[in-house]
N, C-alpha and C. Protein backbone atom coordinates (compact mmCIF):
# COMPACT_ATOMS: atom_id res chain seq x y z
N UNK A 1 2.59 -7.93 -56.33
CA UNK A 1 1.63 -6.67 -56.60
C UNK A 1 0.86 -6.18 -56.22
N UNK A 2 1.04 -4.99 -55.60
CA UNK A 2 -0.06 -4.66 -53.96
C UNK A 2 -1.12 -4.90 -53.91
N UNK A 3 -1.62 -4.98 -52.87
CA UNK A 3 -3.26 -5.23 -53.22
C UNK A 3 -3.82 -4.19 -52.63
N UNK A 4 -5.18 -3.36 -53.51
CA UNK A 4 -5.68 -2.43 -53.12
C UNK A 4 -7.17 -3.01 -52.92
N UNK A 5 -7.29 -3.62 -51.84
CA UNK A 5 -9.10 -3.87 -51.28
C UNK A 5 -8.45 -3.12 -50.45
N UNK A 6 -9.73 -2.80 -50.53
CA UNK A 6 -10.38 -1.80 -48.99
C UNK A 6 -10.51 -1.94 -47.78
N UNK A 7 -10.02 -3.58 -48.44
CA UNK A 7 -11.19 -4.71 -46.36
C UNK A 7 -9.52 -4.81 -45.81
N UNK A 8 -9.38 -5.09 -45.15
CA UNK A 8 -7.78 -5.98 -44.45
C UNK A 8 -8.44 -7.38 -44.59
N UNK A 9 -7.03 -8.30 -44.53
CA UNK A 9 -7.72 -9.10 -45.04
C UNK A 9 -7.79 -10.51 -43.44
N UNK A 10 -8.19 -10.99 -43.78
CA UNK A 10 -7.94 -11.79 -41.89
C UNK A 10 -7.36 -12.81 -42.00
N UNK A 11 -6.21 -12.51 -40.50
CA UNK A 11 -5.51 -13.64 -40.25
C UNK A 11 -6.33 -15.09 -39.84
N UNK A 12 -5.30 -15.66 -40.53
CA UNK A 12 -5.47 -17.81 -40.25
C UNK A 12 -5.01 -17.25 -38.78
N UNK A 13 -5.78 -18.52 -38.65
CA UNK A 13 -5.63 -19.34 -37.18
C UNK A 13 -3.98 -19.31 -36.55
N UNK A 14 -2.93 -20.07 -37.42
CA UNK A 14 -1.34 -19.92 -36.91
C UNK A 14 -0.87 -18.41 -37.14
N UNK A 15 -1.50 -18.02 -38.27
CA UNK A 15 -1.15 -16.36 -37.43
C UNK A 15 -1.93 -16.11 -36.15
N UNK A 16 -3.04 -15.45 -36.03
CA UNK A 16 -3.47 -15.52 -34.67
C UNK A 16 -2.70 -15.77 -33.31
N UNK A 17 -2.23 -17.32 -33.70
CA UNK A 17 -1.21 -17.58 -32.79
C UNK A 17 0.59 -17.42 -32.48
N UNK A 18 0.53 -17.04 -33.81
CA UNK A 18 2.28 -16.49 -33.94
C UNK A 18 2.11 -15.77 -33.15
N UNK A 19 0.58 -14.16 -33.59
CA UNK A 19 0.45 -12.74 -32.84
C UNK A 19 0.34 -13.19 -31.47
N UNK A 20 0.01 -13.50 -30.58
CA UNK A 20 -0.66 -14.58 -29.16
C UNK A 20 1.64 -14.12 -29.31
N UNK A 21 1.85 -15.00 -29.85
CA UNK A 21 3.34 -16.06 -28.77
C UNK A 21 4.12 -14.18 -29.14
N UNK A 22 3.73 -13.22 -29.51
CA UNK A 22 5.05 -11.59 -30.25
C UNK A 22 3.99 -11.03 -28.29
N UNK A 23 2.80 -11.24 -27.89
CA UNK A 23 2.82 -10.10 -27.89
C UNK A 23 2.60 -10.66 -25.46
N UNK A 24 3.35 -11.52 -25.70
CA UNK A 24 3.30 -12.29 -24.66
C UNK A 24 4.26 -12.45 -24.11
N UNK A 25 4.56 -11.44 -22.70
CA UNK A 25 6.01 -10.15 -22.52
C UNK A 25 6.02 -11.46 -21.11
N UNK A 26 7.24 -11.61 -21.09
CA UNK A 26 7.95 -13.45 -20.04
C UNK A 26 9.10 -11.86 -19.37
N UNK A 27 8.61 -11.79 -17.87
CA UNK A 27 10.19 -11.13 -17.41
C UNK A 27 11.14 -12.01 -17.54
N UNK A 28 12.31 -11.01 -17.48
CA UNK A 28 14.14 -11.48 -17.47
C UNK A 28 14.06 -12.32 -15.84
N UNK A 29 14.80 -13.03 -16.14
CA UNK A 29 15.38 -13.66 -15.05
C UNK A 29 16.56 -12.48 -14.10
N UNK A 30 17.03 -11.58 -14.82
CA UNK A 30 18.13 -10.47 -14.30
C UNK A 30 16.72 -9.54 -13.94
N UNK A 31 16.01 -9.64 -14.16
CA UNK A 31 14.29 -8.35 -13.67
C UNK A 31 15.05 -8.41 -12.30
N UNK A 32 14.52 -7.07 -12.00
CA UNK A 32 13.89 -7.20 -10.55
C UNK A 32 12.96 -7.09 -10.30
N UNK A 33 12.42 -7.70 -8.95
CA UNK A 33 10.70 -7.92 -9.16
C UNK A 33 10.09 -6.48 -8.86
N UNK A 34 9.16 -6.94 -8.85
CA UNK A 34 7.96 -5.90 -8.69
C UNK A 34 8.27 -5.50 -7.05
N UNK A 35 8.08 -4.14 -6.56
CA UNK A 35 8.00 -3.41 -4.93
C UNK A 35 6.67 -3.93 -4.69
N UNK A 36 6.90 -3.77 -3.43
CA UNK A 36 5.69 -4.51 -2.95
C UNK A 36 5.37 -2.83 -2.39
N UNK A 37 3.56 -3.01 -2.18
CA UNK A 37 3.34 -2.15 -1.98
C UNK A 37 3.25 -1.93 -0.97
N UNK A 38 3.79 -0.08 -0.39
CA UNK A 38 4.09 -0.24 0.92
C UNK A 38 2.31 0.09 2.44
N UNK A 39 2.06 -0.01 2.96
CA UNK A 39 1.26 0.02 3.59
C UNK A 39 1.84 1.51 5.11
N UNK A 40 0.09 1.77 5.02
CA UNK A 40 0.62 2.77 6.20
C UNK A 40 1.29 2.08 8.27
N UNK A 41 1.93 2.78 8.44
CA UNK A 41 2.79 2.63 10.07
C UNK A 41 1.20 2.92 10.80
N UNK A 42 0.73 2.23 11.25
CA UNK A 42 -0.42 2.08 12.16
C UNK A 42 0.21 2.54 13.44
N UNK A 43 1.33 2.23 13.54
CA UNK A 43 1.78 2.79 15.16
C UNK A 43 2.77 3.95 15.35
N UNK A 44 2.53 4.73 14.21
CA UNK A 44 2.79 6.19 14.07
C UNK A 44 1.72 6.54 13.53
N UNK A 45 1.01 6.42 12.83
CA UNK A 45 -0.72 6.84 12.35
C UNK A 45 -1.24 7.63 13.33
N UNK A 46 -1.43 6.40 14.64
CA UNK A 46 -2.53 6.52 15.83
C UNK A 46 -1.84 7.55 17.14
N UNK A 47 -0.82 7.48 16.71
CA UNK A 47 -0.06 8.56 17.88
C UNK A 47 -0.28 10.37 17.04
N UNK A 48 -0.07 9.80 15.91
CA UNK A 48 0.12 11.75 15.02
C UNK A 48 -1.54 11.63 14.87
N UNK A 49 -2.09 11.01 15.03
CA UNK A 49 -3.50 11.43 15.07
C UNK A 49 -3.49 11.94 15.90
N UNK A 50 -3.91 11.19 17.41
CA UNK A 50 -4.20 12.20 18.15
C UNK A 50 -3.68 13.22 18.94
N UNK A 51 -2.20 13.25 18.75
CA UNK A 51 -1.60 14.63 18.83
C UNK A 51 -2.31 15.86 17.95
N UNK A 52 -3.11 15.59 16.44
CA UNK A 52 -3.01 16.46 15.81
C UNK A 52 -4.81 16.93 16.75
N UNK A 53 -5.33 16.28 16.95
CA UNK A 53 -6.53 16.25 17.43
C UNK A 53 -6.67 17.73 18.69
N UNK A 54 -5.24 16.74 19.19
CA UNK A 54 -4.98 17.57 20.76
C UNK A 54 -4.47 19.03 20.61
N UNK A 55 -4.23 19.02 19.58
CA UNK A 55 -3.61 20.26 19.62
C UNK A 55 -4.58 21.29 18.85
N UNK A 56 -5.30 20.31 17.83
CA UNK A 56 -6.74 21.39 17.16
C UNK A 56 -7.49 21.94 18.14
N UNK A 57 -7.99 20.99 19.52
CA UNK A 57 -8.64 21.42 20.57
C UNK A 57 -8.33 22.62 21.11
N UNK A 58 -6.91 22.03 21.40
CA UNK A 58 -6.28 23.51 22.17
C UNK A 58 -6.47 24.68 22.01
N UNK A 59 -6.20 24.87 20.44
CA UNK A 59 -5.52 25.79 19.78
C UNK A 59 -7.23 26.54 19.34
N UNK A 60 -8.67 25.75 19.79
CA UNK A 60 -9.48 26.19 19.44
C UNK A 60 -10.24 27.41 20.62
N UNK A 61 -9.64 26.69 21.32
CA UNK A 61 -10.05 27.41 22.70
C UNK A 61 -10.43 26.41 24.43
N UNK A 62 -11.23 25.25 23.79
CA UNK A 62 -11.59 24.09 23.68
C UNK A 62 -10.71 24.19 25.95
N UNK A 63 -11.86 24.39 26.88
CA UNK A 63 -10.96 23.93 27.69
C UNK A 63 -11.22 22.97 28.72
N UNK A 64 -9.54 22.15 28.33
CA UNK A 64 -10.03 20.93 28.54
C UNK A 64 -9.91 20.71 30.61
N UNK A 65 -10.81 19.81 30.82
CA UNK A 65 -10.58 19.78 32.55
C UNK A 65 -8.54 19.43 33.05
N UNK A 66 -8.39 20.02 33.64
CA UNK A 66 -6.96 19.48 34.36
C UNK A 66 -6.64 18.31 34.75
N UNK A 67 -7.76 17.24 34.99
CA UNK A 67 -7.17 15.92 35.88
C UNK A 67 -6.67 14.97 34.78
N UNK A 68 -7.03 15.84 33.67
CA UNK A 68 -6.03 14.65 32.62
C UNK A 68 -4.88 14.43 32.05
N UNK A 69 -4.36 15.67 33.06
CA UNK A 69 -3.15 16.14 32.71
C UNK A 69 -1.53 15.91 34.20
N UNK A 70 -2.86 15.64 34.68
CA UNK A 70 -2.23 15.51 36.50
C UNK A 70 -1.74 13.69 36.41
N UNK A 71 -0.25 14.38 37.28
CA UNK A 71 0.70 12.70 37.20
C UNK A 71 1.23 12.78 36.15
N UNK A 72 0.63 13.13 35.30
CA UNK A 72 1.12 12.90 33.85
C UNK A 72 0.34 11.56 32.85
N UNK A 73 -0.71 11.59 33.37
CA UNK A 73 -2.28 10.88 33.59
C UNK A 73 -2.12 10.43 31.87
N UNK A 74 -2.34 11.68 31.10
CA UNK A 74 -2.02 11.76 29.79
C UNK A 74 -1.47 11.26 28.73
N UNK A 75 -0.09 11.36 29.69
CA UNK A 75 1.31 10.76 29.02
C UNK A 75 1.60 9.44 29.44
N UNK A 76 1.23 8.81 30.43
CA UNK A 76 0.92 7.96 30.40
C UNK A 76 -0.11 7.11 30.18
N UNK A 77 -1.35 7.76 29.37
CA UNK A 77 -1.73 6.90 27.97
C UNK A 77 -1.50 7.25 26.91
N UNK A 78 -0.41 7.85 26.20
CA UNK A 78 -0.39 8.05 25.04
C UNK A 78 0.63 7.08 24.94
N UNK A 79 2.23 6.75 25.96
CA UNK A 79 2.56 5.64 25.64
C UNK A 79 2.09 4.71 26.24
N UNK A 80 1.48 4.04 26.93
CA UNK A 80 0.90 2.82 26.77
C UNK A 80 0.27 2.66 25.49
N UNK A 81 -0.67 3.15 24.98
CA UNK A 81 -1.08 3.29 23.45
C UNK A 81 0.11 2.86 22.85
N UNK A 82 1.01 3.76 22.49
CA UNK A 82 1.86 3.43 21.60
C UNK A 82 2.92 2.21 21.65
N UNK A 83 2.96 2.39 23.16
CA UNK A 83 3.91 0.14 23.38
C UNK A 83 3.08 -0.20 22.70
N UNK A 84 1.81 -0.89 22.98
CA UNK A 84 0.82 -1.80 22.31
C UNK A 84 0.38 -1.64 21.45
N UNK A 85 0.27 -0.65 20.61
CA UNK A 85 0.57 -0.44 18.86
C UNK A 85 1.97 -0.78 18.27
N UNK A 86 2.64 -0.63 18.85
CA UNK A 86 4.54 -1.08 18.84
C UNK A 86 4.59 -2.15 18.22
N UNK A 87 4.00 -2.96 19.08
CA UNK A 87 4.27 -4.40 19.89
C UNK A 87 3.16 -4.74 18.81
N UNK A 88 1.98 -4.59 18.65
CA UNK A 88 0.43 -4.93 17.62
C UNK A 88 1.45 -5.58 16.13
N UNK A 89 2.01 -4.13 15.20
CA UNK A 89 2.88 -4.30 14.65
C UNK A 89 3.79 -4.57 13.99
N UNK A 90 4.95 -5.25 15.28
CA UNK A 90 6.16 -5.89 15.46
C UNK A 90 5.46 -7.82 15.45
N UNK A 91 4.31 -7.88 16.48
CA UNK A 91 3.81 -8.76 15.37
C UNK A 91 3.19 -9.57 14.37
N UNK A 92 2.74 -8.72 13.63
CA UNK A 92 1.99 -8.64 12.52
C UNK A 92 3.50 -9.35 11.43
N UNK A 93 4.43 -7.69 11.91
CA UNK A 93 5.38 -8.21 10.62
C UNK A 93 6.04 -9.52 11.09
N UNK A 94 6.39 -9.65 12.29
CA UNK A 94 7.04 -11.01 12.60
C UNK A 94 6.33 -12.25 11.85
N UNK A 95 5.12 -12.25 11.77
CA UNK A 95 3.62 -12.92 11.38
C UNK A 95 4.09 -13.17 9.75
N UNK A 96 4.22 -11.86 9.01
CA UNK A 96 4.01 -11.86 7.77
C UNK A 96 5.61 -12.58 6.96
N UNK A 97 6.24 -12.58 8.33
CA UNK A 97 7.62 -12.89 7.91
C UNK A 97 8.00 -14.43 6.89
N UNK A 98 6.78 -15.08 8.28
CA UNK A 98 6.90 -16.37 8.02
C UNK A 98 6.30 -17.41 7.33
N UNK A 99 5.05 -16.31 6.85
CA UNK A 99 4.61 -17.16 5.84
C UNK A 99 4.79 -16.34 4.16
């Protein structure tokens, strides 16, 4: 005979425990692990931002002193900065792999 009570019945303790067991989701051993979150590549980000700033400055018509570009001074600065950034990024990757 169906129960026509307007209030639902309260579950007992064993019913609550069984519901918790059913709600627990355990990953299968054959499932792929969750992908690791990617970080920004700072070695590419810093020279990219420097290039954008230089391009916008040049397009805006700002006159930069010619001494910056003489004898490849600006190019050497960019190359040394990019090299240091690459070195630091590789050292951090190696440190993460070890731990």
